[in-house]
Short mmCIF file of C-alpha atoms and ligand atoms in Angstrom, two decimals:
data_model
loop_
_atom_site.label_atom_id
_atom_site.label_comp_id
_atom_site.label_asym_id
_atom_site.label_seq_id
_atom_site.Cartn_x
_atom_site.Cartn_y
_atom_site.Cartn_z
CA UNK A 1 -4.86 -26.89 -22.52
CA UNK A 2 -2.56 -25.29 -25.08
CA UNK A 3 -5.52 -24.05 -26.74
CA UNK A 4 -6.89 -22.42 -23.37
CA UNK A 5 -3.35 -20.91 -22.46
CA UNK A 6 -3.15 -19.56 -26.33
CA UNK A 7 -6.57 -17.94 -26.62
CA UNK A 8 -6.33 -14.71 -25.50
CA UNK A 9 -2.65 -14.12 -27.31
CA UNK A 10 -3.06 -11.68 -30.92
CA UNK A 11 -5.25 -9.34 -29.40
CA UNK A 12 -2.15 -6.78 -29.02
CA UNK A 13 -1.01 -8.67 -32.13
CA UNK A 14 -4.93 -6.90 -34.10
CA UNK A 15 -4.79 -3.77 -32.03
CA UNK A 16 -1.78 -2.51 -33.36
CA UNK A 17 0.22 -2.46 -30.51
CA UNK A 18 3.98 -4.13 -29.63
CA UNK A 19 4.82 -7.07 -26.61
CA UNK A 20 7.83 -9.28 -25.66
CA UNK A 21 8.22 -12.19 -27.75
CA UNK A 22 5.24 -15.10 -26.08
CA UNK A 23 5.90 -19.03 -24.72
CA UNK A 24 2.89 -20.46 -25.09
CA UNK A 25 2.72 -21.58 -21.99
CA UNK A 26 3.66 -18.56 -20.44
CA UNK A 27 2.62 -15.77 -22.12
CA UNK A 28 5.20 -12.57 -21.05
CA UNK A 29 5.14 -13.91 -17.74
CA UNK A 30 8.88 -15.86 -17.84
CA UNK A 31 10.41 -12.99 -17.98
CA UNK A 32 9.23 -11.84 -14.40
CA UNK A 33 10.53 -15.20 -13.01
CA UNK A 34 14.29 -14.71 -15.24
CA UNK A 35 14.41 -10.76 -13.30
CA UNK A 36 12.18 -10.23 -10.70
CA UNK A 37 9.11 -7.82 -10.78
CA UNK A 38 11.64 -4.70 -10.26
CA UNK A 39 14.04 -4.94 -13.06
CA UNK A 40 11.02 -6.33 -15.28
CA UNK A 41 10.38 -3.16 -14.88
CA UNK A 42 12.57 -1.05 -15.41
CA UNK A 43 13.70 -3.32 -18.69
CA UNK A 44 10.78 -3.47 -20.46
CA UNK A 45 10.60 0.21 -19.72
CA UNK A 46 13.46 0.69 -21.32
CA UNK A 47 12.64 -1.30 -24.06
CA UNK A 48 9.14 0.37 -25.15
CA UNK A 49 11.06 4.07 -23.64
CA UNK A 50 9.51 5.76 -27.27
CA UNK A 51 6.11 4.13 -26.60
CA UNK A 52 2.83 4.76 -25.27
CA UNK A 53 1.83 1.94 -24.31
CA UNK A 54 2.91 -1.57 -24.98
CA UNK A 55 1.96 -5.20 -24.38
CA UNK A 56 1.80 -8.03 -21.74
CA UNK A 57 0.65 -11.13 -21.34
CA UNK A 58 0.37 -12.40 -18.29
CA UNK A 59 0.11 -15.82 -18.60
CA UNK A 60 -3.27 -16.13 -20.86
CA UNK A 61 -4.54 -12.73 -19.75
CA UNK A 62 -3.04 -10.56 -22.48
CA UNK A 63 -2.47 -6.91 -19.72
CA UNK A 64 -2.41 -2.89 -21.90
CA UNK A 65 0.54 -1.37 -20.44
CA UNK A 66 0.60 2.14 -19.57
CA UNK A 67 3.81 4.45 -20.21
CA UNK A 68 2.43 7.63 -20.97
CA UNK A 69 1.53 9.61 -18.09
CA UNK A 70 -0.75 11.79 -20.21
CA UNK A 71 -2.56 9.19 -22.00
CA UNK A 72 -1.99 7.19 -17.22
CA UNK A 73 -4.23 10.53 -16.09
CA UNK A 74 -7.37 9.97 -18.35
CA UNK A 75 -7.59 6.47 -16.65
CA UNK A 76 -6.62 7.16 -13.49
CA UNK A 77 -9.52 11.15 -13.48
CA UNK A 78 -10.82 11.93 -16.29
CA UNK A 79 -12.28 9.02 -18.39
CA UNK A 80 -12.21 7.59 -14.03
CA UNK A 81 -15.96 5.84 -15.32
CA UNK A 82 -14.75 3.42 -17.99
CA UNK A 83 -12.45 2.76 -15.68
CA UNK A 84 -13.70 1.94 -12.26
CA UNK A 85 -12.02 -1.54 -11.00
CA UNK A 86 -9.46 -2.88 -10.21
CA UNK A 87 -7.88 -6.22 -11.90
CA UNK A 88 -7.30 -9.55 -9.46
CA UNK A 89 -5.94 -12.22 -9.10
CA UNK A 90 -8.72 -13.46 -8.09
CA UNK A 91 -11.86 -13.41 -6.26
CA UNK A 92 -12.25 -12.66 -2.07
CA UNK A 93 -14.67 -15.30 -0.09
CA UNK A 94 -17.53 -14.12 2.60
CA UNK A 95 -16.45 -12.22 5.29
CA UNK A 96 -14.47 -10.41 2.53
CA UNK A 97 -16.22 -10.34 0.29
CA UNK A 98 -17.13 -6.03 0.56
CA UNK A 99 -13.75 -5.01 0.71
CA UNK A 100 -13.31 -1.83 -1.22
CA UNK A 101 -10.08 -2.90 -2.78
CA UNK A 102 -11.33 -5.45 -4.78
CA UNK A 103 -15.21 -3.99 -4.93
CA UNK A 104 -16.37 -3.70 -8.87
CA UNK A 105 -18.42 -0.93 -9.65
CA UNK A 106 -21.35 1.03 -8.58
CA UNK A 107 -20.93 -1.44 -5.32
CA UNK A 108 -17.57 0.24 -4.98
CA UNK A 109 -19.53 3.65 -4.84
CA UNK A 110 -21.42 3.39 -2.85
CA UNK A 111 -19.15 2.03 0.02
CA UNK A 112 -16.24 4.46 -1.02
CA UNK A 113 -19.03 7.15 -0.07
CA UNK A 114 -19.86 5.70 2.63
CA UNK A 115 -16.35 4.85 4.30
CA UNK A 116 -14.75 8.64 3.23
CA UNK A 117 -16.45 10.37 6.15
CA UNK A 118 -14.34 8.50 8.64
CA UNK A 119 -10.44 9.37 7.11
CA UNK A 120 -12.04 13.43 7.12
CA UNK A 121 -9.19 15.63 8.48
CA UNK A 122 -11.74 16.44 11.67
CA UNK A 123 -11.73 12.09 12.22
CA UNK A 124 -7.54 11.06 12.10
CA UNK A 125 -6.88 14.05 13.77
CA UNK A 126 -8.94 12.55 16.35
CA UNK A 127 -6.93 9.24 16.22
CA UNK A 128 -4.04 11.39 17.01
CA UNK A 129 -4.18 10.05 20.79
CA UNK A 130 -3.53 6.39 19.30
CA UNK A 131 -0.39 7.76 17.30
CA UNK A 132 0.96 9.18 19.39
CA UNK A 133 0.88 5.58 22.31
CA UNK A 134 1.42 3.32 19.50
CA UNK A 135 5.20 6.08 18.52
CA UNK A 136 6.27 6.02 23.01
CA UNK A 137 6.04 2.41 23.02
CA UNK A 138 8.72 2.80 19.63
CA UNK A 139 11.20 4.78 21.00
CA UNK A 140 11.29 3.20 24.93
CA UNK A 141 11.98 -0.22 22.18
CA UNK A 142 14.13 1.40 20.38
CA UNK A 143 16.03 2.99 22.80
CA UNK A 144 17.03 -0.25 24.49
CA UNK A 145 18.63 -1.06 21.66
CA UNK A 146 20.39 2.05 21.39
CA UNK A 147 21.30 2.10 25.44
CA UNK A 148 22.77 -2.11 24.56
CA UNK A 149 24.54 -1.90 21.92
CA UNK A 150 21.46 -3.77 19.99
CA UNK A 151 22.02 -3.00 16.53
CA UNK A 152 18.06 -3.06 15.43
CA UNK A 153 15.90 -4.64 12.05
CA UNK A 154 14.27 -2.65 11.02
CA UNK A 155 11.01 -4.58 9.21
CA UNK A 156 9.44 -6.11 11.92
CA UNK A 157 9.85 -3.34 14.99
CA UNK A 158 8.61 -0.71 12.38
CA UNK A 159 5.77 -3.72 11.31
CA UNK A 160 3.94 -4.55 14.77
CA UNK A 161 4.49 -0.78 15.79
CA UNK A 162 2.44 -0.56 12.09
CA UNK A 163 -0.61 -3.16 12.90
CA UNK A 164 -0.99 -1.70 16.78
CA UNK A 165 -1.94 1.73 15.17
CA UNK A 166 -3.96 -0.11 12.73
CA UNK A 167 -6.12 -2.16 15.63
CA UNK A 168 -5.94 0.94 17.34
CA UNK A 169 -7.10 3.00 14.47
CA UNK A 170 -9.54 0.59 13.37
CA UNK A 171 -11.03 -1.04 16.21
CA UNK A 172 -10.39 0.80 19.08
CA UNK A 173 -8.06 -2.30 20.25
CA UNK A 174 -5.22 -2.01 22.34
CA UNK A 175 -3.82 -5.21 21.45
CA UNK A 176 -0.09 -3.93 22.07
CA UNK A 177 1.91 -6.10 19.52
CA UNK A 178 5.05 -4.65 20.44
CA UNK A 179 5.17 -5.97 23.72
CA UNK A 180 3.17 -9.08 23.18
CA UNK A 181 4.49 -10.33 19.57
CA UNK A 182 2.79 -13.47 19.89
CA UNK A 183 -1.09 -12.36 20.07
CA UNK A 184 -4.09 -13.44 19.03
CA UNK A 185 -4.65 -10.64 16.22
CA UNK A 186 -0.89 -10.59 14.82
CA UNK A 187 -0.18 -13.47 14.90
CA UNK A 188 -4.10 -13.90 12.33
CA UNK A 189 -3.39 -10.53 10.36
CA UNK A 190 -0.19 -12.04 9.94
CA UNK A 191 -1.51 -14.68 8.75
CA UNK A 192 -4.12 -13.20 6.12
CA UNK A 193 -1.12 -11.43 4.83
CA UNK A 194 0.87 -13.90 4.15
CA UNK A 195 -1.05 -16.72 1.92
CA UNK A 196 -0.53 -20.58 1.14
CA UNK A 197 1.82 -19.33 -1.56
CA UNK A 198 1.27 -22.42 -2.97
CA UNK A 199 -2.37 -21.95 -4.15
CA UNK A 200 -2.01 -18.74 -5.24
CA UNK A 201 0.55 -19.88 -8.29
CA UNK A 202 -2.17 -22.56 -9.35
CA UNK A 203 -4.28 -19.44 -8.99
CA UNK A 204 -2.15 -17.25 -11.07
CA UNK A 205 -1.36 -19.94 -13.51
CA UNK A 206 -4.63 -20.66 -13.59
CA UNK A 207 -7.99 -18.18 -12.82
CA UNK A 208 -10.16 -21.54 -13.00
CA UNK A 209 -8.69 -23.03 -10.28
CA UNK A 210 -10.42 -20.53 -8.23
CA UNK A 211 -13.47 -21.06 -9.05
CA UNK A 212 -12.97 -25.08 -8.51
CA UNK A 213 -11.99 -23.86 -5.17
CA UNK A 214 -14.86 -22.50 -4.56
CA UNK A 215 -17.74 -24.87 -5.75
CA UNK A 216 -15.00 -26.69 -3.64
CA UNK A 217 -16.15 -25.04 -0.92
CA UNK A 218 -12.52 -24.30 -0.31
CA UNK A 219 -11.14 -20.78 0.82
CA UNK A 220 -8.11 -19.38 -0.72
CA UNK A 221 -7.34 -17.10 2.27
CA UNK A 222 -6.77 -18.92 6.22
CA UNK A 223 -10.53 -19.09 6.85
CA UNK A 224 -10.63 -19.43 10.47
CA UNK A 225 -8.44 -15.81 10.07
CA UNK A 226 -11.16 -13.97 8.35
CA UNK A 227 -13.51 -15.28 10.59
CA UNK A 228 -11.28 -14.04 14.36
CA UNK A 229 -12.05 -10.74 12.22
CA UNK A 230 -15.57 -10.85 11.43
CA UNK A 231 -16.37 -11.65 15.05
CA UNK A 232 -14.11 -9.76 16.56
CA UNK A 233 -15.42 -6.54 15.01
CA UNK A 234 -19.01 -8.09 16.10
CA UNK A 235 -18.27 -7.93 19.68
CA UNK A 236 -16.96 -4.77 19.44
CA UNK A 237 -19.18 -3.72 17.92
CA UNK A 238 -21.89 -5.31 20.50
CA UNK A 239 -20.11 -4.31 23.74
CA UNK A 240 -19.81 -0.46 22.39
CA UNK A 241 -23.55 -1.16 22.15
CA UNK A 242 -24.15 -2.44 25.53
CA UNK A 243 -21.68 0.38 27.01
CA UNK A 244 -23.76 3.05 24.92
CA UNK A 245 -20.39 3.54 24.12
CA UNK A 246 -21.18 5.00 20.66
CA UNK A 247 -18.87 8.15 19.40
CA UNK A 248 -16.31 7.80 21.76
CA UNK A 249 -13.48 6.33 21.23
CA UNK A 250 -12.02 8.36 17.39
CA UNK A 251 -11.76 5.34 14.95
CA UNK A 252 -13.23 2.94 12.23
CA UNK A 253 -16.08 0.87 14.32
CA UNK A 254 -17.14 4.07 15.55
CA UNK A 255 -18.30 5.33 12.09
CA UNK A 256 -19.46 1.89 10.96
CA UNK A 257 -21.54 1.94 14.07
CA UNK A 258 -23.96 5.27 12.80
CA UNK A 259 -23.28 3.82 8.92
CA UNK A 260 -24.74 1.65 10.20
CA UNK A 261 -27.86 2.66 12.07
CA UNK A 262 -29.37 5.15 9.06
CA UNK A 263 -31.96 5.42 10.07
CA UNK A 264 -30.93 7.45 13.48
CA UNK A 265 -28.63 9.95 10.73
CA UNK A 266 -30.30 9.83 7.67
CA UNK A 267 -27.20 12.01 6.15
CA UNK A 268 -25.13 9.04 6.38
CA UNK A 269 -25.21 6.28 3.69
CA UNK A 270 -26.00 2.01 4.60
CA UNK A 271 -23.56 -0.09 5.28
CA UNK A 272 -24.14 -3.87 5.85
CA UNK A 273 -22.67 -5.67 8.50
CA UNK A 274 -20.64 -7.54 5.31
CA UNK A 275 -19.29 -4.37 4.15
CA UNK A 276 -18.46 -3.78 7.57
CA UNK A 277 -16.34 -7.38 8.04
CA UNK A 278 -14.96 -6.33 3.88
CA UNK A 279 -13.62 -3.50 5.59
CA UNK A 280 -12.32 -3.88 9.06
CA UNK A 281 -10.26 -6.66 6.95
CA UNK A 282 -9.64 -3.99 3.76
CA UNK A 283 -7.98 -1.45 6.79
CA UNK A 284 -5.69 -4.62 7.96
CA UNK A 285 -4.57 -5.71 4.24
CA UNK A 286 -3.78 -2.42 3.13
CA UNK A 287 -2.46 -0.46 6.30
CA UNK A 288 -0.48 -2.64 7.83
CA UNK A 289 2.77 -3.58 5.25
CA UNK A 290 2.24 -0.54 3.48
CA UNK A 291 2.94 1.81 6.65
CA UNK A 292 5.85 -1.07 8.26
CA UNK A 293 7.30 -0.48 4.46
CA UNK A 294 7.30 3.20 4.09
CA UNK A 295 8.83 2.96 7.94
CA UNK A 296 11.07 0.98 7.58
CA UNK A 297 12.85 2.03 4.74
CA UNK A 298 12.18 5.96 5.79
CA UNK A 299 14.60 5.49 8.36
CA UNK A 300 16.74 3.16 6.30
CA UNK A 301 17.49 5.69 4.35
CA UNK A 302 18.25 8.90 6.80
CA UNK A 303 20.53 6.63 7.70
CA UNK A 304 22.70 5.40 5.09
CA UNK A 305 21.94 9.78 4.32
CA UNK A 306 23.51 11.68 7.24
CA UNK A 307 23.39 15.33 6.28
CA UNK A 308 19.87 14.06 5.17
CA UNK A 309 18.51 12.86 8.38
CA UNK A 310 19.97 16.16 10.28
CA UNK A 311 18.03 18.57 7.98
CA UNK A 312 15.42 16.06 9.40
CA UNK A 313 16.36 16.46 12.92
CA UNK A 314 17.31 20.35 12.94
CA UNK A 315 13.03 21.42 11.37
CA UNK A 316 12.06 19.02 14.05
CA UNK A 317 13.74 20.32 17.06
CA UNK A 318 12.65 23.91 14.85
CA UNK A 319 9.07 23.04 15.02
CA UNK A 320 8.21 20.60 17.62
CA UNK A 321 10.09 20.87 20.23
CA UNK A 322 11.14 18.35 22.68
CA UNK A 323 6.60 17.29 23.05
CA UNK A 324 5.10 15.13 20.81
CA UNK A 325 3.91 16.55 17.34
CA UNK A 326 -0.18 17.70 16.70
CA UNK A 327 -1.91 17.34 13.88
CA UNK A 328 -1.14 21.08 12.95
CA UNK A 329 2.89 20.99 13.65
CA UNK A 330 2.70 18.27 11.79
CA UNK A 331 1.58 19.65 8.45
CA UNK A 332 4.29 22.30 8.82
CA UNK A 333 6.91 19.66 8.33
CA UNK A 334 8.18 20.11 4.73
CA UNK A 335 11.36 18.27 5.69
CA UNK A 336 10.12 15.11 6.48
CA UNK A 337 7.17 14.32 3.82
CA UNK A 338 9.68 15.40 1.49
CA UNK A 339 12.01 12.21 2.83
CA UNK A 340 9.22 9.62 3.16
CA UNK A 341 8.15 11.12 -1.02
CA UNK A 342 11.66 10.83 -1.51
CA UNK A 343 11.63 7.50 0.06
CA UNK A 344 8.83 6.33 -1.55
CA UNK A 345 9.49 6.80 -5.12
CA UNK A 346 12.40 4.60 -4.53
CA UNK A 347 10.36 2.11 -3.21
CA UNK A 348 7.05 2.09 -3.50
CA UNK A 349 4.23 -0.73 -1.87
CA UNK A 350 2.24 -0.49 -4.71
CA UNK A 351 4.68 -1.09 -7.93
CA UNK A 352 2.72 -1.81 -10.03
CA UNK A 353 -1.32 -0.21 -10.29
CA UNK A 354 -3.66 -1.62 -12.18
CA UNK A 355 -7.62 -0.56 -13.44
CA UNK A 356 -10.09 -2.01 -15.90
CA UNK A 357 -11.86 -1.31 -19.42
CA UNK A 358 -15.98 -1.55 -18.73
CA UNK A 359 -16.86 -0.01 -22.03
CA UNK A 360 -14.01 0.28 -25.04
CA UNK A 361 -12.57 3.20 -25.07
CA UNK A 362 -10.06 5.44 -26.55
CA UNK A 363 -7.43 7.41 -25.46
CA UNK A 364 -4.65 10.20 -26.79
CA UNK A 365 -5.74 7.54 -30.23
CA UNK A 366 -4.92 3.97 -28.64
CA UNK A 367 -7.62 1.96 -29.33
CA UNK A 368 -8.51 0.13 -25.35
CA UNK A 369 -11.30 -3.39 -25.19
CA UNK A 370 -13.68 -3.35 -23.32
CA UNK A 371 -12.60 -6.00 -20.14
CA UNK A 372 -8.70 -5.34 -21.30
CA UNK A 373 -7.05 -4.60 -18.03
CA UNK A 374 -4.52 -1.76 -18.09
CA UNK A 375 -1.83 -1.66 -15.43
CA UNK A 376 0.94 1.31 -14.69
CA UNK A 377 4.55 0.60 -13.99
CA UNK A 378 5.21 2.47 -10.86
CA UNK A 379 7.49 1.08 -9.81
CA UNK A 380 10.12 1.87 -13.31
CA UNK A 381 8.35 5.69 -13.96
CA UNK A 382 9.58 6.30 -10.55
CA UNK A 383 13.15 5.59 -11.43
CA UNK A 384 12.79 6.71 -14.95
CA UNK A 385 15.98 9.18 -15.01
CA UNK A 386 14.34 11.05 -17.41
CA UNK A 387 12.54 12.38 -14.30
CA UNK A 388 14.31 12.12 -11.54
CA UNK A 389 18.08 12.16 -12.14
CA UNK A 390 20.14 10.12 -10.73
CA UNK A 391 17.40 7.49 -9.95
CA UNK A 392 19.37 5.54 -7.22
CA UNK A 393 20.47 8.22 -4.97
CA UNK A 394 18.19 8.96 -2.36
CA UNK A 395 17.61 12.96 -2.43
CA UNK A 396 14.40 14.38 -0.74
CA UNK A 397 14.76 17.56 -2.72
CA UNK A 398 13.53 16.49 -5.45
CA UNK A 399 10.27 17.67 -3.35
CA UNK A 400 10.13 19.89 -2.66
CA UNK A 401 7.61 22.71 -4.10
CA UNK A 402 9.64 24.37 -7.24
CA UNK A 403 11.75 20.62 -8.22
CA UNK A 404 7.01 18.79 -7.81
CA UNK A 405 5.94 21.54 -9.42
CA UNK A 406 8.37 21.17 -13.09
CA UNK A 407 7.24 17.32 -12.71
CA UNK A 408 4.33 15.40 -14.40
CA UNK A 409 1.31 14.82 -11.90
CA UNK A 410 1.39 11.03 -12.60
CA UNK A 411 4.99 11.37 -12.17
CA UNK A 412 4.57 10.01 -8.40
CA UNK A 413 2.24 7.80 -7.92
CA UNK A 414 2.93 6.11 -4.31
CA UNK A 415 -1.17 6.36 -3.26
CA UNK A 416 -2.83 5.78 -6.57
CA UNK A 417 -4.47 8.79 -8.47
CA UNK A 418 -8.22 10.28 -9.17
CA UNK A 419 -11.03 8.79 -7.31
CA UNK A 420 -10.23 5.36 -6.36
CA UNK A 421 -6.49 6.71 -5.00
CA UNK A 422 -5.17 5.49 -1.65
CA UNK A 423 -8.37 6.28 0.60
CA UNK A 424 -6.06 5.32 3.94
CA UNK A 425 -3.87 8.57 2.78
CA UNK A 426 -4.34 10.86 4.97
CA UNK A 427 -4.11 8.62 7.42
CA UNK A 428 -0.34 6.88 6.88
CA UNK A 429 0.71 10.14 6.36
CA UNK A 430 -0.22 11.99 9.88
CA UNK A 431 1.53 8.43 11.35
CA UNK A 432 4.57 8.16 10.06
CA UNK A 433 5.37 11.99 9.90
CA UNK A 434 4.66 11.68 13.90
CA UNK A 435 6.06 8.54 14.38
CA UNK A 436 9.53 9.58 13.00
CA UNK A 437 8.85 12.71 14.87
CA UNK A 438 9.36 10.45 18.08
CA UNK A 439 12.40 9.05 17.35
CA UNK A 440 14.31 11.11 15.49
CA UNK A 441 13.64 14.26 18.42
CA UNK A 442 15.74 11.52 20.87
CA UNK A 443 17.36 9.29 18.41
CA UNK A 444 19.47 9.15 15.71
CA UNK A 445 19.40 6.10 12.87
CA UNK A 446 23.06 5.29 11.80
CA UNK A 447 24.48 2.80 9.64
CA UNK A 448 26.18 -1.41 11.55
CA UNK A 449 27.77 -3.86 10.53
CA UNK A 450 24.92 -5.67 9.07
CA UNK A 451 23.56 -2.60 6.78
CA UNK A 452 23.47 -3.07 3.22
CA UNK A 453 23.23 -0.81 1.63
CA UNK A 454 22.21 0.35 -1.70
CA UNK A 455 20.22 -2.14 -0.83
CA UNK A 456 19.32 -5.60 -3.01
CA UNK A 457 15.45 -5.69 -3.40
CA UNK A 458 13.23 -9.87 -2.86
CA UNK A 459 12.98 -10.77 -6.96
CA UNK A 460 9.41 -10.38 -6.71
CA UNK A 461 8.22 -8.83 -3.50
CA UNK A 462 9.15 -5.34 -2.26
CA UNK A 463 12.18 -6.03 0.64
CA UNK A 464 15.17 -5.84 1.82
CA UNK A 465 16.62 -9.70 0.76
CA UNK A 466 19.26 -8.92 2.91
CA UNK A 467 17.36 -7.25 6.01
CA UNK A 468 17.47 -2.86 6.43
CA UNK A 469 19.42 -3.36 9.37
CA UNK A 470 21.10 0.21 11.64
CA UNK A 471 21.46 1.11 15.04
CA UNK A 472 20.38 3.87 16.61
CA UNK A 473 22.92 6.65 18.51
CA UNK A 474 21.08 9.16 22.09
CA UNK A 475 20.63 12.53 20.83
CA UNK A 476 19.39 13.60 23.85
C1 HEM B 501 2.02 4.77 3.25
C2 HEM B 501 0.87 3.90 3.03
C3 HEM B 501 0.20 3.53 2.49
C4 HEM B 501 0.25 3.71 0.83
C5 HEM B 501 2.32 3.43 0.02
C6 HEM B 501 0.09 2.81 0.28
C7 HEM B 501 -0.82 2.93 -0.93
C8 HEM B 501 -1.88 2.69 -1.06
C9 HEM B 501 -2.13 1.98 -3.13
C10 HEM B 501 -1.42 2.70 -4.35
C11 HEM B 501 -3.62 2.08 -3.66
C12 HEM B 501 -4.16 1.81 -5.20
C13 HEM B 501 -3.88 3.20 -5.64
C14 HEM B 501 -5.19 2.99 -6.40
O1 HEM B 501 -5.51 2.14 -7.10
O2 HEM B 501 -4.82 4.03 -7.52
C15 HEM B 501 -4.30 2.26 -2.03
C16 HEM B 501 -5.11 1.33 -2.39
C17 HEM B 501 -6.01 1.55 -0.73
N1 HEM B 501 -5.49 1.98 0.87
FE1 HEM B 501 -3.57 2.25 0.79
N2 HEM B 501 -2.06 2.35 0.45
C18 HEM B 501 -0.53 3.05 3.02
C19 HEM B 501 -1.94 3.22 3.61
C20 HEM B 501 -3.11 2.54 3.77
C21 HEM B 501 -4.11 2.54 4.75
C22 HEM B 501 -3.26 3.35 6.47
C23 HEM B 501 -5.07 2.54 4.85
C24 HEM B 501 -6.06 2.55 5.97
C25 HEM B 501 -5.91 2.33 7.17
C26 HEM B 501 -4.94 1.98 3.36
C27 HEM B 501 -6.26 1.31 1.96
C28 HEM B 501 -6.36 1.19 1.29
C29 HEM B 501 -7.88 1.68 0.87
C30 HEM B 501 -9.32 0.34 1.76
C31 HEM B 501 -7.56 0.74 -0.30
C32 HEM B 501 -8.60 0.33 -1.74
C33 HEM B 501 -9.40 1.70 -2.09
C34 HEM B 501 -10.52 1.89 -3.15
O3 HEM B 501 -10.06 0.61 -4.16
O4 HEM B 501 -11.82 3.07 -3.30
N3 HEM B 501 -3.71 3.09 2.92
N4 HEM B 501 -3.56 1.79 -0.95
#
């Protein structure tokens, strides 16, 4: 066991790269248990302040942490072809196998190119109706809480909203989690999002466990839930074919149906059924918790910073009045955009971003060997006082055009960067702005007896240990 766990220790010494002292079993991972993910990132970032990179042993796996923003830019953009893949703790099982989050190399390139058109501005514009309907349900629920004076924990309520939007923009399904939180889609999605922690921990310590489980035919994610979604998407496709509704619903299924029928439309690249299943699940996994986290944190920060909330409401009144904003009006909401960016700076759902080096590469004089995992400490960069003075303060002005232009482009990475950045960014921002407008037109979030501010983050996950509690006051 000792030999197995320490086999890679020494890699950084050979490369002349500093790293924290290791233990033979945990490598450096023990520090994560000691400090928690977020404090640890900040601690290491400070400790290696003058270094471009430092080494980290994630158990037995060496990870090169990239601190230098110019280096990070070259990895994510200029030298992208040598860093196409993302690091996964384990490979996905069918029917989730061919998903964009974990695909590598040319297979990733093919699927990304086939899927990208679904997120074009013109396609997303057509999804506004789905967002409007679900935003209005959220507002109705919040108004009920306001009328009874009930305090609201934002995470659950935002999570139900985000799931309803993914189900409708992705699959044209009205699952209505906001009114019926126990519907089958929501239950299965939450099961996939929260896999068996004991098995994940075991795989993290011993990646070989995954190989063993695969050989024994034991899946890591809930197989029944994955199959439920695969069958559901097959059913949606069959129903649309029967009803000849292809191309009319303006969702992901519409596009993939066209991509599946390549012979009819040679301009669109063909996707296999397994790739369609993979993307459907990737959208649920990548587009549901992320949006709900950003929405809940933004509303909470606005509640705790009344002068920012007032400014946001003035912008909403000036640009949208009382009506639901259309796609173009949303693009003119610069202050709301600044608030969302500042919220994602303080609490980025993707707080650590990785790539795998697929060919020996030298960047800014640093040698990066093939197969090395490189990681960018997004949370620590977002909290660096040299980049963002008073980093814990919520200050949307950091994202006005002048301040933004004066910063390094890699200093703010909520959606990653380069050809493999978040494919759902446009949809996410549209959704967030539309729902924020809907709420702020009628209600003002304010602190309440349960609010805990500054936020205490959980040690391992980006969530508030004491919840994000607010109350709503009626504006009109
Ligand atoms: C505020 C909400 C969101 C945030 C903060 C977010 C953040 C991210 C980040 C940090 C990445 C990794 C990028 C990189 O490696 O450079 C990513 C990838 C991805 N996101 Fe998002 N995301 C959000 C919403 C969405 C939505 C709504 C969808 C889909 C409907 C989505 C689908 C994806 C997919 C499929 C990938 C993998 C892309 C690839 O590997 O080619 N995301 N996202």
